[in-house]
Coordinates of C-alpha atoms and ligand atoms in Angstrom, one line a residue:
X560 CA 20.3 5.9 31.2
X561 CA 18.7 2.6 31.7
X562 CA 15.9 0.9 29.8
X563 CA 13.8 0.2 32.9
X564 CA 13.5 3.8 33.9
X565 CA 12.7 4.9 30.3
X566 CA 9.9 2.3 30.0
X567 CA 8.6 3.5 33.4
X568 CA 8.7 7.1 32.2
X569 CA 6.6 6.3 29.2
X570 CA 4.3 4.1 31.2
X571 CA 3.7 7.1 33.5
X572 CA 2.8 9.2 30.4
X573 CA 5.8 11.4 30.5
X574 CA 7.6 12.7 27.4
X575 CA 10.9 11.1 26.4
X576 CA 13.8 13.1 25.0
X577 CA 15.4 12.4 21.6
X578 CA 18.5 10.9 23.3
X579 CA 16.3 8.6 25.5
X580 CA 14.4 7.3 22.5
X581 CA 17.6 6.9 20.5
X582 CA 19.1 4.9 23.4
X583 CA 16.3 2.4 23.3
X584 CA 16.1 2.1 19.6
X585 CA 19.9 1.8 19.0
X586 CA 20.2 -0.8 21.7
X587 CA 17.3 -2.8 20.4
X588 CA 18.8 -2.7 16.9
X589 CA 22.2 -3.9 18.1
X590 CA 20.7 -6.7 20.2
X591 CA 21.7 -5.2 23.5
X592 CA 18.1 -4.5 24.5
X593 CA 16.0 -7.7 24.8
X594 CA 12.6 -8.2 23.1
X595 CA 10.8 -8.2 26.4
X596 CA 11.9 -4.7 27.3
X597 CA 11.1 -3.4 23.8
X598 CA 7.7 -5.1 24.0
X599 CA 6.9 -3.3 27.2
X600 CA 8.1 0.0 25.7
X601 CA 5.9 -0.6 22.6
X602 CA 2.9 -1.4 24.8
X603 CA 3.5 1.7 26.8
X604 CA 3.5 3.7 23.6
X605 CA 0.2 2.1 22.6
X606 CA -1.5 3.2 25.8
X607 CA 0.2 6.6 26.4
X608 CA 0.8 7.7 22.8
X609 CA 3.6 9.9 21.7
X610 CA 3.9 13.7 21.2
X611 CA 4.7 14.9 17.7
X612 CA 8.3 15.6 18.8
X613 CA 8.7 12.1 20.2
X614 CA 7.3 10.6 17.0
X615 CA 9.8 12.6 14.9
X616 CA 12.6 11.5 17.3
X617 CA 11.5 7.9 17.1
X618 CA 11.5 8.0 13.3
X619 CA 14.9 9.6 13.3
X620 CA 16.3 7.0 15.7
X621 CA 14.9 4.3 13.4
X622 CA 16.4 5.8 10.3
X623 CA 19.8 6.0 12.0
X624 CA 19.9 2.3 12.5
X625 CA 20.7 1.9 8.8
X626 CA 21.7 3.7 5.6
X627 CA 20.1 6.5 3.9
X628 CA 20.0 6.4 0.1
X629 CA 21.4 9.5 -1.4
X630 CA 19.5 9.7 -4.8
X631 CA 18.5 13.3 -4.7
X632 CA 21.8 14.5 -6.1
X633 CA 21.6 12.2 -9.0
X634 CA 18.0 12.7 -10.0
X635 CA 15.6 15.6 -10.5
X636 CA 11.9 14.9 -9.9
X637 CA 12.5 12.0 -7.6
X638 CA 9.2 10.9 -6.1
X639 CA 7.9 8.1 -3.9
X640 CA 4.4 6.8 -3.3
X641 CA 3.2 4.6 -0.5
X642 CA -0.1 3.1 0.5
X643 CA -1.0 2.1 4.1
X644 CA -2.5 -1.1 2.7
X645 CA -5.8 -2.1 1.4
X646 CA -7.9 -4.7 -0.5
X647 CA -7.5 -4.8 -4.3
X648 CA -5.1 -1.8 -4.2
X649 CA -3.4 -2.0 -7.6
X650 CA -2.5 1.7 -7.6
X651 CA 1.3 1.4 -7.3
X652 CA 1.4 -0.6 -10.6
X653 CA -0.7 2.1 -12.3
X654 CA 0.5 5.4 -10.8
X655 CA 4.2 4.6 -10.9
X656 CA 4.4 4.1 -14.7
X657 CA 2.0 7.0 -15.3
X658 CA 4.2 9.5 -13.4
X659 CA 7.4 8.0 -14.7
X660 CA 6.1 8.3 -18.3
X661 CA 5.5 11.9 -17.5
X662 CA 9.1 12.5 -16.5
X663 CA 9.3 11.8 -12.8
X664 CA 11.8 9.3 -11.4
X665 CA 10.1 6.7 -9.3
X666 CA 12.5 4.8 -7.0
X667 CA 10.0 2.6 -5.2
X668 CA 10.5 0.1 -2.5
X669 CA 7.4 -2.0 -1.9
X670 CA 6.3 -4.7 0.5
X671 CA 4.5 -8.0 0.6
X672 CA 0.9 -8.7 1.5
X673 CA -0.1 -9.8 4.9
X674 CA -3.5 -10.8 6.2
X675 CA -6.3 -9.5 4.1
X676 CA -4.1 -6.8 2.4
X677 CA -2.1 -7.3 -0.7
X678 CA 1.5 -6.3 -1.5
X679 CA 3.0 -4.9 -4.7
X680 CA 6.0 -7.2 -4.6
X681 CA 3.7 -10.3 -4.7
X682 CA 1.8 -8.8 -7.6
X683 CA 5.0 -8.1 -9.5
X684 CA 6.2 -11.7 -9.0
X685 CA 3.1 -12.7 -10.9
X686 CA 5.3 -11.8 -13.9
X687 CA 7.6 -14.8 -14.5
X688 CA 11.3 -13.9 -14.0
X689 CA 10.6 -10.5 -12.4
X690 CA 13.4 -9.7 -10.0
X691 CA 12.6 -7.6 -7.0
X692 CA 16.2 -7.8 -5.6
X693 CA 18.3 -5.4 -7.6
X694 CA 21.8 -4.4 -6.5
X695 CA 22.2 -0.8 -5.6
X696 CA 24.1 -0.2 -8.8
X697 CA 21.5 -2.0 -11.0
X698 CA 18.7 0.0 -9.2
X699 CA 20.4 3.3 -10.0
X700 CA 21.3 2.3 -13.5
X701 CA 17.6 1.4 -14.2
X702 CA 16.5 4.8 -12.7
X703 CA 18.9 6.6 -15.0
X704 CA 17.7 4.6 -18.1
X705 CA 13.9 4.5 -17.6
X706 CA 13.1 6.5 -14.5
X707 CA 11.2 3.6 -12.8
X708 CA 12.1 0.7 -10.6
X709 CA 10.1 -1.2 -8.0
X710 CA 12.1 -3.4 -5.7
X711 CA 11.8 -5.0 -2.3
X712 CA 12.7 -3.1 0.9
X713 CA 16.4 -3.6 1.3
X714 CA 17.5 -4.7 4.8
X715 CA 19.9 -1.7 4.9
X716 CA 17.2 0.9 5.3
X717 CA 15.8 1.4 8.8
X718 CA 16.6 -2.2 9.6
X719 CA 15.2 -1.9 13.1
X720 CA 11.7 -1.5 11.7
X721 CA 11.6 -5.1 10.5
X722 CA 12.6 -6.3 14.0
X723 CA 10.1 -4.0 15.7
X724 CA 7.3 -4.9 13.3
X725 CA 7.8 -8.6 13.9
X726 CA 7.6 -7.9 17.6
X727 CA 4.5 -5.7 17.3
X728 CA 2.9 -8.4 15.2
X729 CA 3.0 -10.8 18.1
X730 CA 2.5 -8.4 21.0
X731 CA -0.7 -6.7 19.8
X732 CA 1.0 -3.4 19.3
X733 CA 0.5 -2.8 15.6
X734 CA -2.4 -0.4 15.8
X735 CA -0.7 2.6 17.4
X736 CA -0.6 5.8 15.3
X737 CA 2.9 6.9 16.4
X738 CA 4.2 3.3 15.8
X739 CA 2.6 3.0 12.3
X740 CA 3.7 6.5 11.3
X741 CA 7.3 6.0 12.4
X742 CA 7.5 2.6 10.8
X743 CA 6.2 3.9 7.4
X744 CA 8.1 7.2 7.5
X745 CA 11.5 5.7 8.6
X746 CA 11.6 3.5 5.5
X747 CA 10.3 6.2 3.2
X748 CA 12.8 8.8 4.4
X749 CA 15.7 6.4 4.3
X750 CA 14.8 5.6 0.7
X751 CA 15.8 9.1 -0.2
X752 CA 13.0 10.7 -2.2
X753 CA 12.4 14.4 -1.3
X754 CA 8.7 14.2 -2.4
X755 CA 6.4 11.6 -0.9
X756 CA 2.8 11.0 -1.6
X757 CA 1.0 8.8 0.9
X758 CA -2.3 7.0 0.2
X759 CA -3.8 6.7 3.7
X760 CA -6.7 4.3 3.5
X761 CA -9.8 4.7 5.6
X762 CA -12.4 2.1 6.3
X763 CA -13.1 -1.5 6.9
X764 CA -10.3 -2.9 4.7
X765 CA -7.6 -0.7 6.2
X766 CA -5.8 -0.1 9.5
X767 CA -7.6 3.1 10.2
X768 CA -11.3 2.5 10.5
X769 CA -12.4 6.1 11.0
X770 CA -11.7 9.3 9.2
X771 CA -10.6 10.9 12.5
X772 CA -7.9 8.3 13.0
X773 CA -6.8 8.3 9.4
X774 CA -6.5 12.1 9.6
X775 CA -4.4 11.8 12.8
X776 CA -2.1 9.3 11.1
X777 CA -1.8 11.4 8.0
X778 CA -1.1 14.6 10.0
X779 CA 1.7 13.1 11.9
X780 CA 3.3 11.5 8.8
X781 CA 3.2 14.9 7.1
X782 CA 4.7 16.5 10.2
X783 CA 7.5 13.9 10.4
X784 CA 8.3 14.6 6.7
X785 CA 8.3 18.4 7.3
X786 CA 10.6 18.0 10.4
X787 CA 13.0 15.9 8.4
X788 CA 13.0 18.0 5.3
X789 CA 10.6 16.1 3.0
X790 CA 7.5 17.3 1.2
X791 CA 4.8 14.9 2.2
X792 CA 1.2 14.9 0.9
X793 CA -1.4 12.5 2.3
X794 CA -4.4 11.5 0.3
X795 CA -7.1 10.0 2.5
X796 CA -9.0 7.5 0.4
X797 CA -12.0 5.2 0.9
X798 CA -11.3 1.6 1.7
X799 CA -14.7 0.4 2.7
X800 CA -15.2 -1.4 -0.6
X801 CA -12.5 -3.3 -2.5
X802 CA -10.7 -1.0 -4.9
X803 CA -11.5 -1.7 -8.6
X804 CA -12.8 -5.0 -9.8
X805 CA -10.0 -7.4 -8.9
X806 CA -8.6 -8.7 -5.7
X807 CA -5.6 -11.1 -6.0
X808 CA -2.2 -11.0 -7.5
X809 CA -2.4 -12.0 -11.2
X810 CA -5.9 -10.6 -11.3
X811 CA -4.7 -7.2 -10.1
X812 CA -1.7 -7.1 -12.4
X813 CA -4.2 -7.7 -15.3
X814 CA -6.4 -5.0 -13.8
X815 CA -3.4 -2.5 -13.8
X816 CA -2.6 -3.4 -17.4
X817 CA -6.3 -3.0 -18.4
X818 CA -6.3 0.4 -16.7
X819 CA -3.2 1.5 -18.7
X820 CA -5.1 0.4 -21.8
X821 CA -7.9 2.8 -20.9
X822 CA -10.3 0.3 -19.3
X823 CA -10.9 1.1 -15.7
X824 CA -13.6 1.3 -13.0
X825 CA -14.4 4.7 -11.7
X826 CA -13.2 4.3 -8.1
X827 CA -9.8 3.1 -9.2
X828 CA -9.5 5.8 -11.8
X829 CA -10.4 8.6 -9.3
X830 CA -7.8 7.4 -6.9
X831 CA -5.0 6.8 -9.4
X832 CA -5.7 10.2 -11.0
X833 CA -5.6 12.0 -7.7
X834 CA -2.3 10.3 -6.6
X835 CA -0.7 11.0 -10.0
X836 CA -1.9 14.6 -10.0
X837 CA -0.5 15.1 -6.5
X838 CA 2.8 13.6 -7.5
X839 CA 3.2 15.6 -10.7
X840 CA 2.4 18.9 -8.9
X841 CA 4.7 18.1 -5.9
X842 CA 7.5 17.1 -8.3
X843 CA 7.1 20.4 -10.1
X844 CA 6.2 18.7 -13.4
X845 CA 2.9 20.6 -13.5
X846 CA 1.8 23.8 -11.9
X847 CA -1.9 23.5 -12.0
X848 CA -4.3 20.7 -11.4
X849 CA -6.0 20.9 -14.8
X850 CA -2.6 20.6 -16.5
X851 CA -1.7 17.6 -14.4
X852 CA -5.1 15.9 -15.2
X853 CA -4.5 16.4 -18.9
X854 CA -1.0 15.0 -18.6
X855 CA -2.2 11.9 -16.8
X856 CA -4.9 11.2 -19.4
X857 CA -2.3 11.7 -22.1
X858 CA 0.1 9.2 -20.6
X859 CA -2.8 6.7 -20.5
X860 CA -4.3 7.4 -23.9
X861 CA -1.0 7.4 -25.7
X862 CA -0.1 4.1 -24.0
X863 CA 3.1 5.7 -22.8
X864 CA 2.4 4.6 -19.3
X865 CA 1.8 1.0 -20.5
X866 CA 5.1 1.1 -22.4
X867 CA 6.8 2.4 -19.3
X868 CA 5.5 -0.6 -17.2
X869 CA 6.6 -2.9 -20.0
X870 CA 10.1 -1.4 -20.0
X871 CA 10.4 -1.8 -16.2
X872 CA 9.2 -5.5 -16.4
X873 CA 11.8 -6.2 -19.1
X874 CA 14.7 -4.5 -17.3
X875 CA 13.9 -6.4 -14.1
X876 CA 14.0 -9.8 -15.8
X877 CA 10.4 -10.3 -16.8
X878 CA 8.9 -10.5 -20.3
X879 CA 7.2 -7.5 -21.9
X880 CA 4.9 -9.9 -23.8
X881 CA 2.8 -10.4 -20.7
X882 CA 2.1 -6.7 -20.6
X883 CA 0.9 -6.6 -24.2
X884 CA -1.0 -9.9 -24.0
X885 CA -2.6 -10.7 -20.7
X886 CA -4.0 -13.9 -22.0
X887 CA -0.5 -15.3 -21.3
X888 CA -1.0 -15.2 -17.6
X889 CA -2.1 -18.6 -16.2
X890 CA -5.5 -18.8 -14.5
X891 CA -6.7 -20.7 -11.5
X892 CA -8.0 -24.2 -12.1
X893 CA -11.4 -23.4 -10.6
X894 CA -13.4 -20.3 -11.4
X895 CA -16.7 -20.4 -9.6
X896 CA -19.4 -17.8 -10.0
X897 CA -21.2 -16.2 -7.1
X898 CA -24.8 -15.3 -7.7
X899 CA -26.8 -12.7 -5.9
X900 CA -29.2 -14.0 -3.3
X901 CA -31.1 -10.7 -3.3
X902 CA -32.6 -8.2 -5.7
X903 CA -31.9 -4.5 -5.4
X904 CA -29.1 -2.0 -5.4
X905 CA -25.8 -3.1 -3.9
X906 CA -25.2 -0.7 -1.0
X907 CA -21.7 -1.9 -0.2
X908 CA -19.3 -4.8 -0.5
X909 CA -17.2 -5.0 2.7
X910 CA -13.5 -4.7 1.9
X911 CA -12.3 -6.6 4.9
X912 CA -14.6 -9.6 4.3
X913 CA -13.7 -9.7 0.6
X914 CA -10.0 -9.5 1.5
X915 CA -10.4 -12.4 3.9
X916 CA -12.3 -14.4 1.4
X917 CA -9.5 -13.8 -1.3
X918 CA -6.9 -14.7 1.3
X919 CA -8.7 -18.0 2.0
X920 CA -8.9 -18.8 -1.7
X921 CA -5.1 -18.5 -1.7
X922 CA -4.4 -14.9 -2.6
X923 CA -2.9 -13.9 0.7
X924 CA -0.9 -15.0 3.7
X925 CA -2.3 -15.6 7.2
X926 CA 1.2 -15.6 8.5
X927 CA 4.5 -14.3 7.0
X928 CA 5.6 -17.8 6.2
X929 CA 2.6 -18.8 4.2
X930 CA 3.0 -19.3 0.4
X931 CA 0.6 -17.4 -1.8
X932 CA -1.2 -18.6 -4.9
X933 CA -0.7 -15.9 -7.5
X934 CA -3.6 -17.1 -9.6
X935 CA -6.2 -17.0 -6.7
X936 CA -8.5 -14.1 -5.9
X937 CA -11.9 -12.6 -6.5
X938 CA -13.2 -10.7 -9.5
X939 CA -16.1 -8.4 -8.9
X940 CA -18.6 -8.2 -11.7
X941 CA -20.8 -5.7 -9.9
X942 CA -20.0 -2.9 -7.5
X943 CA -21.7 -0.6 -5.0
X944 CA -24.5 1.3 -6.7
X945 CA -25.3 -1.4 -9.3
X946 CA -28.8 -2.9 -9.5
X947 CA -28.8 -6.7 -9.5
X948 CA -31.5 -9.4 -9.8
X949 CA -31.6 -12.5 -7.7
X950 CA -29.5 -15.2 -9.3
X951 CA -27.4 -12.7 -11.3
X952 CA -23.7 -13.4 -11.2
X953 CA -22.0 -10.7 -9.1
X954 CA -18.5 -12.1 -8.7
X955 CA -16.1 -14.9 -9.5
X956 CA -13.9 -16.8 -7.2
X957 CA -10.6 -17.9 -8.7
X958 CA -8.8 -20.7 -6.8
X959 CA -6.8 -23.9 -6.9
X960 CA -8.4 -25.0 -3.6
X961 CA -11.9 -26.1 -4.6
X962 CA -12.7 -27.0 -1.0
X963 CA -12.6 -23.3 -0.2
X964 CA -15.2 -22.1 -2.6
X965 CA -18.3 -22.9 -0.4
X966 CA -17.1 -21.1 2.7
X967 CA -15.7 -18.2 0.7
X968 CA -18.9 -17.8 -1.2
X969 CA -20.7 -17.5 2.1
X970 CA -18.2 -15.0 3.3
X971 CA -18.5 -13.0 0.1
X972 CA -22.3 -13.0 0.2
X973 CA -22.1 -11.8 3.8
X974 CA -20.0 -8.9 2.7
X975 CA -22.7 -7.6 0.3
X976 CA -25.4 -5.4 1.6
X977 CA -28.4 -4.3 -0.4
X978 CA -30.8 -1.3 -0.5
X979 CA -34.0 -0.5 -2.4
X980 CA -33.0 2.9 -3.7
X981 CA -29.9 3.7 -5.6
X982 CA -27.3 4.7 -3.0
X983 CA -25.3 7.9 -3.3
X984 CA -21.9 7.1 -4.7
X985 CA -19.1 7.4 -2.1
X986 CA -16.2 9.5 -3.3
X987 CA -12.9 7.7 -3.6
X988 CA -11.0 10.6 -2.1
X989 CA -12.0 11.8 1.3
X990 CA -9.4 14.6 1.9
X991 CA -5.9 15.8 1.0
X992 CA -3.6 16.7 3.8
X993 CA -0.4 18.7 3.2
Ligands
URA1911 N1 2.9 -0.4 7.3 C1 4.2 -0.4 7.8 O1 5.2 -0.3 7.1 N2 4.3 -0.3 9.2 C2 3.2 -0.3 10.0 O2 3.4 -0.2 11.2 C3 1.9 -0.4 9.4 C4 1.8 -0.4 8.0
CA1912 CA1 -8.2 -4.0 -7.6

């Protein structure tokens, strides 16, 4: 076997065998295959695609470059949840404690934000002292004690993904369905949970701009799971508007805490409810939907989910006090109101543009090396479907970079579209794929 001929084969649109794919991935992981050959291979995949079998084989080859966590023997009801990335997506900080409070074990590895999308790890680091780097022993001990831990992706699981992702990032080969699916699923499967619920975002603020593409991505991820012995459920959810009322790290942690205190916006509630229900049913905690809905509401109303979040924060080195008193979080030095330039119903607030504006204010990274400002972001005061008057405050910019407020205000106002009649509300959930 040689790399040249395998690249040529894919370039010509032929199907590669499992051993051919393994050859390329293994050698790239070890350093024997150079970046330029992997780049050419990735580009060939972008143009030619991959069959379902090839995508499963690619995922398997990626998993086999590292360890596989064996947690299934130790824990019943082990579940994992993953989002393909969105704007204002606080769901992991809400859903994980809800289902853990209901008796599931959530062993979650999260990522950082990049570009206009946020990352759970950055949000958690809004809590002073919070440690995302637990040893394996500490991770397992915490799962035994409280059933919930959220940590950074360890470099031992599917390590080739990190190398491939960095290469894809600079060779314009990120947006390929087989590459995205294998990247996500290799990490999820190596992390060991037998039940995985995926939140596949659709719309301007996400990778997948159309329902058809999101469905393809969801389908292949479910198939990969099935082929490798996992139960995977994909929830297709709307990402045309920012999720909830907050975009930015501290702002979203506070939003998650407010949610667990019973104060939430409808779109965020619908999504968190659905993800939690799917997890509870998949884990065998509930048989029927109605039962799962009741359980989720009970975990919120009783503050059991809030207490679970607080336990996790304390065990990972943070202070519970922040969870019970959000006024302790620092706020940005400049909070600038954005006033509506129109009168009418808000038809939509474009998630991508708001994500970009929040990033400019300091909430996100343009490149992996950028530092983020945990205090920065955007708070929405009005959402799609609300009626607003000209001059009414519709959002707040939170920033420590006052020079950014004028351009970001313009960007935000561009993101808002109006209509004269009350628009139909868009459902948060588009489809469930199992
Ligand atoms: N998230 C990942 O982990 N990988 C991708 O390729 C895209 C999103
Ligand atoms: Ca939000």
